[in-house]
PDB file of C-alpha atoms in Angstrom:
ATOM      1  CA  MET A   1       0.137   0.049   0.089  1.00 40.00           C
ATOM      2  CA  PRO A   2       1.481   3.485  -0.780  1.00 44.00           C
ATOM      3  CA  ASP A   3       3.173   5.369   2.155  1.00 51.00           C
ATOM      4  CA  ASP A   4       1.337   8.733   1.926  1.00 56.00           C
ATOM      5  CA  THR A   5      -2.176   8.128   1.720  1.00 58.00           C
ATOM      6  CA  TYR A   6      -4.491   5.130   2.919  1.00 57.00           C
ATOM      7  CA  LEU A   7      -8.215   4.198   2.124  1.00 63.00           C
ATOM      8  CA  MET A   8     -10.651   3.543   4.611  1.00 58.00           C
ATOM      9  CA  ARG A   9     -13.490   1.198   4.003  1.00 52.00           C
ATOM     10  CA  THR A  10     -16.381   2.483   6.405  1.00 48.00           C
ATOM     11  CA  TYR A  11     -18.856   0.244   7.892  1.00 49.00           C
ATOM     12  CA  CYS A  12     -19.474  -3.419   6.973  1.00 49.00           C
ATOM     13  CA  VAL A  13     -22.393  -4.400   4.699  1.00 54.00           C
ATOM     14  CA  THR A  14     -23.920  -7.924   4.160  1.00 59.00           C
ATOM     15  CA  GLU A  15     -24.891  -6.934   0.530  1.00 68.00           C
ATOM     16  CA  PRO A  16     -22.967  -4.985  -2.010  1.00 72.00           C
ATOM     17  CA  GLY A  17     -24.226  -1.583  -2.893  1.00 86.00           C
ATOM     18  CA  LYS A  18     -24.946  -0.271  -6.221  1.00 92.00           C
ATOM     19  CA  TYR A  19     -22.297   2.331  -6.122  1.00 95.00           C
ATOM     20  CA  ARG A  20     -19.074   3.214  -4.520  1.00 94.00           C
ATOM     21  CA  LEU A  21     -18.112   6.868  -3.570  1.00 96.00           C
ATOM     22  CA  ALA A  22     -14.379   7.460  -3.178  1.00 96.00           C
ATOM     23  CA  CYS A  23     -14.038  10.662  -0.967  1.00 96.00           C
ATOM     24  CA  PHE A  24     -11.086  12.936  -1.059  1.00 95.00           C
ATOM     25  CA  PRO A  25     -11.229  15.372   2.173  1.00 93.00           C
ATOM     26  CA  HIS A  26      -9.883  18.812   2.719  1.00 90.00           C
ATOM     27  CA  ILE A  27      -6.721  18.071   4.372  1.00 83.00           C
ATOM     28  CA  LEU A  28      -8.123  19.152   7.818  1.00 80.00           C
ATOM     29  CA  ASP A  29     -11.763  17.599   7.472  1.00 87.00           C
ATOM     30  CA  PRO A  30     -12.647  15.557  10.591  1.00 83.00           C
ATOM     31  CA  PRO A  31     -12.954  11.771   9.925  1.00 80.00           C
ATOM     32  CA  ARG A  32     -16.218  11.964  11.607  1.00 85.00           C
ATOM     33  CA  TYR A  33     -17.853  13.590   8.899  1.00 89.00           C
ATOM     34  CA  TYR A  34     -17.182  10.798   6.372  1.00 91.00           C
ATOM     35  CA  LEU A  35     -18.413   8.123   8.811  1.00 89.00           C
ATOM     36  CA  GLY A  36     -21.787  10.001   9.098  1.00 91.00           C
ATOM     37  CA  LEU A  37     -22.009  10.354   5.445  1.00 92.00           C
ATOM     38  CA  SER A  38     -21.451   6.781   4.988  1.00 92.00           C
ATOM     39  CA  GLY A  39     -24.026   5.993   7.523  1.00 90.00           C
ATOM     40  CA  LEU A  40     -26.579   8.094   5.511  1.00 94.00           C
ATOM     41  CA  LEU A  41     -25.666   6.489   2.137  1.00 94.00           C
ATOM     42  CA  LEU A  42     -25.767   2.710   2.847  1.00 89.00           C
ATOM     43  CA  PRO A  43     -26.947   0.531   1.625  1.00 89.00           C
ATOM     44  CA  THR A  44     -27.192   1.888  -1.702  1.00 93.00           C
ATOM     45  CA  VAL A  45     -23.571   3.829  -1.866  1.00 94.00           C
ATOM     46  CA  GLU A  46     -20.427   2.176  -0.070  1.00 93.00           C
ATOM     47  CA  VAL A  47     -18.237   5.107   0.926  1.00 93.00           C
ATOM     48  CA  LEU A  48     -14.338   4.728   0.528  1.00 93.00           C
ATOM     49  CA  PRO A  49     -12.707   7.914   2.215  1.00 91.00           C
ATOM     50  CA  PHE A  50      -8.956   8.675   1.897  1.00 91.00           C
ATOM     51  CA  GLN A  51      -6.834   9.589   4.911  1.00 85.00           C
ATOM     52  CA  TYR A  52      -3.643  11.477   3.963  1.00 81.00           C
ATOM     53  CA  LEU A  53      -0.937  10.608   6.531  1.00 70.00           C
ATOM     54  CA  GLU A  54       0.659  14.059   6.409  1.00 58.00           C
ATOM     55  CA  SER A  55      -2.502  15.507   8.058  1.00 50.00           C
ATOM     56  CA  CYS A  56      -2.534  13.051  11.114  1.00 49.00           C
ATOM     57  CA  GLY A  57      -0.211  14.962  13.209  1.00 48.00           C
ATOM     58  CA  ASP A  58      -0.277  18.302  15.166  1.00 48.00           C
ATOM     59  CA  GLY A  59       0.369  21.588  12.957  1.00 48.00           C
ATOM     60  CA  ALA A  60      -0.848  19.715   9.768  1.00 51.00           C
ATOM     61  CA  PRO A  61      -0.979  21.979   6.519  1.00 56.00           C
ATOM     62  CA  THR A  62      -3.883  23.564   5.334  1.00 56.00           C
ATOM     63  CA  ARG A  63      -3.386  22.212   1.801  1.00 66.00           C
ATOM     64  CA  ILE A  64      -2.510  19.122  -0.055  1.00 73.00           C
ATOM     65  CA  ARG A  65       1.088  19.669  -1.082  1.00 74.00           C
ATOM     66  CA  ASP A  66       1.939  16.983  -3.496  1.00 83.00           C
ATOM     67  CA  VAL A  67      -1.254  16.472  -5.497  1.00 89.00           C
ATOM     68  CA  GLU A  68       0.347  14.569  -8.362  1.00 91.00           C
ATOM     69  CA  ASP A  69       1.865  11.908  -6.334  1.00 89.00           C
ATOM     70  CA  LEU A  70      -1.241  11.579  -4.190  1.00 89.00           C
ATOM     71  CA  ALA A  71      -3.524  11.132  -7.303  1.00 93.00           C
ATOM     72  CA  ASP A  72      -0.999   8.294  -8.528  1.00 92.00           C
ATOM     73  CA  GLN A  73      -1.181   6.590  -5.148  1.00 90.00           C
ATOM     74  CA  ALA A  74      -5.102   7.135  -4.938  1.00 92.00           C
ATOM     75  CA  LEU A  75      -5.566   5.519  -8.309  1.00 93.00           C
ATOM     76  CA  VAL A  76      -3.555   2.616  -7.677  1.00 90.00           C
ATOM     77  CA  SER A  77      -5.541   2.113  -4.241  1.00 90.00           C
ATOM     78  CA  LEU A  78      -9.033   2.444  -6.126  1.00 92.00           C
ATOM     79  CA  MET A  79      -8.263  -0.100  -9.258  1.00 89.00           C
ATOM     80  CA  GLU A  80      -9.339  -2.901  -6.832  1.00 87.00           C
ATOM     81  CA  TRP A  81     -12.816  -1.304  -6.026  1.00 90.00           C
ATOM     82  CA  THR A  82     -14.091  -0.959  -9.532  1.00 91.00           C
ATOM     83  CA  ASP A  83     -16.338  -3.914  -9.635  1.00 90.00           C
ATOM     84  CA  LEU A  84     -19.038  -1.389  -8.790  1.00 92.00           C
ATOM     85  CA  PRO A  85     -19.540   1.922 -10.520  1.00 94.00           C
ATOM     86  CA  LEU A  86     -17.312   4.269  -8.781  1.00 95.00           C
ATOM     87  CA  ALA A  87     -18.029   8.026  -8.278  1.00 97.00           C
ATOM     88  CA  LEU A  88     -15.551  10.660  -6.839  1.00 98.00           C
ATOM     89  CA  PHE A  89     -16.362  13.155  -4.142  1.00 98.00           C
ATOM     90  CA  GLY A  90     -13.847  16.035  -3.468  1.00 97.00           C
ATOM     91  CA  HIS A  91     -13.978  18.787  -0.699  1.00 95.00           C
ATOM     92  CA  ARG A  92     -12.140  22.100  -0.919  1.00 92.00           C
ATOM     93  CA  SER A  93      -8.153  20.891  -1.763  1.00 90.00           C
ATOM     94  CA  GLY A  94      -9.719  17.356  -2.027  1.00 93.00           C
ATOM     95  CA  ALA A  95     -11.704  18.383  -4.941  1.00 96.00           C
ATOM     96  CA  TYR A  96      -8.797  19.228  -7.064  1.00 95.00           C
ATOM     97  CA  LEU A  97      -7.105  16.065  -6.078  1.00 94.00           C
ATOM     98  CA  ALA A  98     -10.353  14.197  -6.929  1.00 97.00           C
ATOM     99  CA  TYR A  99     -10.345  15.916 -10.300  1.00 97.00           C
ATOM    100  CA  ARG A 100      -6.767  14.738 -11.090  1.00 96.00           C
ATOM    101  CA  VAL A 101      -7.673  11.144 -10.137  1.00 96.00           C
ATOM    102  CA  ALA A 102     -10.785  11.279 -12.462  1.00 97.00           C
ATOM    103  CA  GLN A 103      -8.575  12.450 -15.328  1.00 96.00           C
ATOM    104  CA  ARG A 104      -6.162   9.531 -14.517  1.00 95.00           C
ATOM    105  CA  MET A 105      -8.911   6.879 -14.468  1.00 95.00           C
ATOM    106  CA  GLU A 106     -10.158   8.260 -17.981  1.00 93.00           C
ATOM    107  CA  ARG A 107      -6.656   8.002 -19.398  1.00 92.00           C
ATOM    108  CA  ALA A 108      -5.732   4.661 -18.206  1.00 88.00           C
ATOM    109  CA  GLY A 109      -8.412   2.865 -20.166  1.00 83.00           C
ATOM    110  CA  GLY A 110     -10.315   1.613 -17.221  1.00 80.00           C
ATOM    111  CA  PRO A 111     -13.634   2.605 -15.905  1.00 87.00           C
ATOM    112  CA  VAL A 112     -14.740   6.319 -16.206  1.00 91.00           C
ATOM    113  CA  PRO A 113     -16.047   7.796 -12.912  1.00 95.00           C
ATOM    114  CA  ALA A 114     -19.877   7.588 -12.578  1.00 95.00           C
ATOM    115  CA  THR A 115     -19.841  11.078 -11.183  1.00 97.00           C
ATOM    116  CA  LEU A 116     -17.462  13.605 -10.097  1.00 98.00           C
ATOM    117  CA  PHE A 117     -18.551  15.659  -7.104  1.00 98.00           C
ATOM    118  CA  VAL A 118     -16.741  18.754  -6.199  1.00 97.00           C
ATOM    119  CA  ALA A 119     -17.472  20.819  -3.048  1.00 95.00           C
ATOM    120  CA  GLY A 120     -16.356  24.206  -1.709  1.00 92.00           C
ATOM    121  CA  ARG A 121     -13.798  24.666  -4.682  1.00 94.00           C
ATOM    122  CA  ARG A 122     -13.477  27.188  -7.342  1.00 95.00           C
ATOM    123  CA  ALA A 123     -12.893  25.460 -10.905  1.00 97.00           C
ATOM    124  CA  PRO A 124      -9.143  24.977 -11.958  1.00 96.00           C
ATOM    125  CA  SER A 125      -7.606  27.937 -13.897  1.00 94.00           C
ATOM    126  CA  ARG A 126      -8.114  28.439 -17.458  1.00 93.00           C
ATOM    127  CA  GLU A 127      -4.615  27.461 -18.142  1.00 93.00           C
ATOM    128  CA  ASP A 128      -4.644  24.252 -15.982  1.00 94.00           C
ATOM    129  CA  ARG A 129      -7.997  23.326 -17.710  1.00 93.00           C
ATOM    130  CA  ARG A 130      -6.133  23.840 -21.250  1.00 93.00           C
ATOM    131  CA  GLU A 131      -2.976  21.778 -19.970  1.00 92.00           C
ATOM    132  CA  ARG A 132      -5.154  18.854 -18.363  1.00 90.00           C
ATOM    133  CA  GLY A 133      -7.712  18.567 -21.195  1.00 92.00           C
ATOM    134  CA  ARG A 134     -11.417  18.111 -20.671  1.00 95.00           C
ATOM    135  CA  LEU A 135     -13.070  14.945 -18.649  1.00 96.00           C
ATOM    136  CA  SER A 136     -15.879  12.922 -20.323  1.00 95.00           C
ATOM    137  CA  CYS A 137     -17.669  12.226 -16.994  1.00 96.00           C
ATOM    138  CA  ARG A 138     -20.514  14.079 -15.572  1.00 96.00           C
ATOM    139  CA  ILE A 139     -19.542  16.587 -12.894  1.00 97.00           C
ATOM    140  CA  VAL A 140     -21.958  17.901  -9.899  1.00 97.00           C
ATOM    141  CA  ALA A 141     -20.305  20.962  -8.124  1.00 97.00           C
ATOM    142  CA  LEU A 142     -21.688  21.797  -4.563  1.00 95.00           C
ATOM    143  CA  ALA A 143     -21.531  25.553  -3.427  1.00 92.00           C
ATOM    144  CA  GLY A 144     -22.384  27.181  -0.095  1.00 86.00           C
ATOM    145  CA  ASP A 145     -23.761  30.664   0.128  1.00 79.00           C
ATOM    146  CA  SER A 146     -21.486  31.844   3.464  1.00 73.00           C
ATOM    147  CA  THR A 147     -18.724  34.201   2.937  1.00 68.00           C
ATOM    148  CA  GLU A 148     -16.124  31.337   3.426  1.00 71.00           C
ATOM    149  CA  GLU A 149     -17.042  29.623   0.268  1.00 80.00           C
ATOM    150  CA  PRO A 150     -16.076  30.399  -3.305  1.00 89.00           C
ATOM    151  CA  ALA A 151     -18.001  32.865  -5.501  1.00 89.00           C
ATOM    152  CA  ARG A 152     -20.922  31.034  -7.718  1.00 90.00           C
ATOM    153  CA  ALA A 153     -19.171  32.263 -10.759  1.00 93.00           C
ATOM    154  CA  ASP A 154     -15.918  30.555 -10.031  1.00 95.00           C
ATOM    155  CA  VAL A 155     -17.586  27.110  -9.041  1.00 95.00           C
ATOM    156  CA  GLU A 156     -19.809  27.241 -12.295  1.00 95.00           C
ATOM    157  CA  GLU A 157     -16.501  27.161 -14.295  1.00 97.00           C
ATOM    158  CA  TRP A 158     -16.242  23.420 -13.419  1.00 97.00           C
ATOM    159  CA  SER A 159     -18.491  23.205 -16.406  1.00 97.00           C
ATOM    160  CA  GLU A 160     -15.535  23.828 -18.487  1.00 97.00           C
ATOM    161  CA  CYS A 161     -13.836  21.070 -17.231  1.00 97.00           C
ATOM    162  CA  THR A 162     -15.939  18.305 -18.773  1.00 97.00           C
ATOM    163  CA  SER A 163     -17.556  17.522 -22.127  1.00 96.00           C
ATOM    164  CA  GLY A 164     -20.219  15.547 -20.189  1.00 95.00           C
ATOM    165  CA  SER A 165     -23.044  17.037 -18.302  1.00 95.00           C
ATOM    166  CA  PHE A 166     -22.737  19.714 -15.328  1.00 97.00           C
ATOM    167  CA  ASP A 167     -24.919  20.521 -12.439  1.00 96.00           C
ATOM    168  CA  LEU A 168     -24.353  23.189  -9.799  1.00 95.00           C
ATOM    169  CA  GLU A 169     -26.164  22.868  -6.403  1.00 94.00           C
ATOM    170  CA  LEU A 170     -26.276  25.654  -3.904  1.00 91.00           C
ATOM    171  CA  PHE A 171     -26.649  24.949  -0.072  1.00 89.00           C
ATOM    172  CA  PRO A 172     -27.315  27.543   2.697  1.00 82.00           C
ATOM    173  CA  GLY A 173     -25.267  27.674   6.149  1.00 67.00           C
ATOM    174  CA  VAL A 174     -22.838  29.759   7.751  1.00 57.00           C
ATOM    175  CA  HIS A 175     -20.800  27.068   9.383  1.00 64.00           C
ATOM    176  CA  GLY A 176     -19.372  25.537   6.253  1.00 75.00           C
ATOM    177  CA  LEU A 177     -20.981  23.588   3.419  1.00 83.00           C
ATOM    178  CA  LEU A 178     -20.348  20.293   4.705  1.00 86.00           C
ATOM    179  CA  GLU A 179     -20.892  20.907   8.392  1.00 81.00           C
ATOM    180  CA  SER A 180     -24.355  22.455   8.035  1.00 84.00           C
ATOM    181  CA  ASN A 181     -25.753  20.210   5.325  1.00 90.00           C
ATOM    182  CA  GLN A 182     -24.507  16.837   5.776  1.00 91.00           C
ATOM    183  CA  ARG A 183     -28.117  15.184   5.188  1.00 93.00           C
ATOM    184  CA  GLN A 184     -28.892  17.091   2.303  1.00 94.00           C
ATOM    185  CA  VAL A 185     -25.455  16.478   0.553  1.00 94.00           C
ATOM    186  CA  ALA A 186     -25.923  12.801   1.216  1.00 96.00           C
ATOM    187  CA  ASN A 187     -29.535  12.967  -0.407  1.00 96.00           C
ATOM    188  CA  LEU A 188     -28.006  14.774  -3.417  1.00 96.00           C
ATOM    189  CA  ILE A 189     -25.228  12.280  -3.940  1.00 96.00           C
ATOM    190  CA  HIS A 190     -27.737   9.462  -3.649  1.00 95.00           C
ATOM    191  CA  ASP A 191     -30.402  11.064  -5.923  1.00 95.00           C
ATOM    192  CA  GLU A 192     -27.687  12.052  -8.625  1.00 95.00           C
ATOM    193  CA  LEU A 193     -26.078   8.589  -8.672  1.00 95.00           C
ATOM    194  CA  LEU A 194     -29.493   7.006  -9.006  1.00 92.00           C
ATOM    195  CA  SER A 195     -30.690   9.163 -11.580  1.00 89.00           C
ATOM    196  CA  ALA A 196     -27.682   9.294 -13.894  1.00 78.00           C
ATOM    197  CA  ALA A 197     -26.943   6.518 -16.401  1.00 63.00           C
ATOM    198  CA  SER A 198     -24.163   4.313 -14.830  1.00 57.00           C
ATOM    199  CA  PRO A 199     -21.049   4.193 -17.225  1.00 53.00           C
ATOM    200  CA  PRO A 200     -20.136   0.566 -18.256  1.00 48.00           C
ATOM    201  CA  ILE A 201     -18.344  -1.704 -15.687  1.00 46.00           C
ATOM    202  CA  ARG A 202     -14.836  -2.482 -17.596  1.00 46.00           C
ATOM    203  CA  ASP A 203     -12.577  -5.261 -16.296  1.00 48.00           C
ATOM    204  CA  PRO A 204      -9.835  -3.494 -13.830  1.00 43.00           C
ATOM    205  CA  VAL A 205      -6.691  -2.540 -15.294  1.00 44.00           C
ATOM    206  CA  GLU A 206      -3.294  -2.199 -13.721  1.00 49.00           C
ATOM    207  CA  TYR A 207      -2.259   1.558 -13.433  1.00 41.00           C
ATOM    208  CA  VAL A 208       1.373   2.079 -13.855  1.00 44.00           C
ATOM    209  CA  PRO A 209       1.757   5.737 -12.614  1.00 45.00           C
ATOM    210  CA  ARG A 210       4.253   8.022 -14.544  1.00 42.00           C
ATOM    211  CA  GLY A 211       5.542   9.486 -11.470  1.00 38.00           C
ATOM    212  CA  ARG A 212       6.922   7.999  -8.068  1.00 30.00           C
ATOM    213  CA  ILE A 213       5.228   6.044  -5.382  1.00 28.00           C
ATOM    214  CA  ARG A 214       6.844   6.534  -2.119  1.00 26.00           C
TER     215      ARG A 214
END
């Protein structure tokens, strides 16, 4: 298993769900949020949250430092979980990481993400979008209306990151998008996945990252 990130499978289910949701937290998100999200989404959606080892100690950084390396590691970890349609969810700094993982999934010739959910994060810059190219998967962007959240216009630019469909969902709350709206976010994820056409399940492929895995 890679050294800088690991995958937590939350709860045990007696029957497999219909979808899996890999979650990429903001580096300071409390793990209890994703435990709660898992409880709300089961049994339809199994939640697979990532934990970044650099965020486990005191004085943790407020941003993910080595996005490319972590994206390589995350995809290697996810390749054994593609027997069900796999969606990605990223919050703040984790949203960009989820975006980079989605691009790797598409380029590796494996399964395309069922949906990419991005929360509380402005879209990548135009230069970044030109360099990376567009995704083909559906993107659903979640934005809050508090002053701590990115401006709506900046979030709407996620539509330029994909040739697929795009939806923007707005949430009220003054204590952060996820903290104030956990049940509403869970309902949105559940409904969006069930209403969207699932991408075809493909045989797992071995992903060999171009960069290093420490």
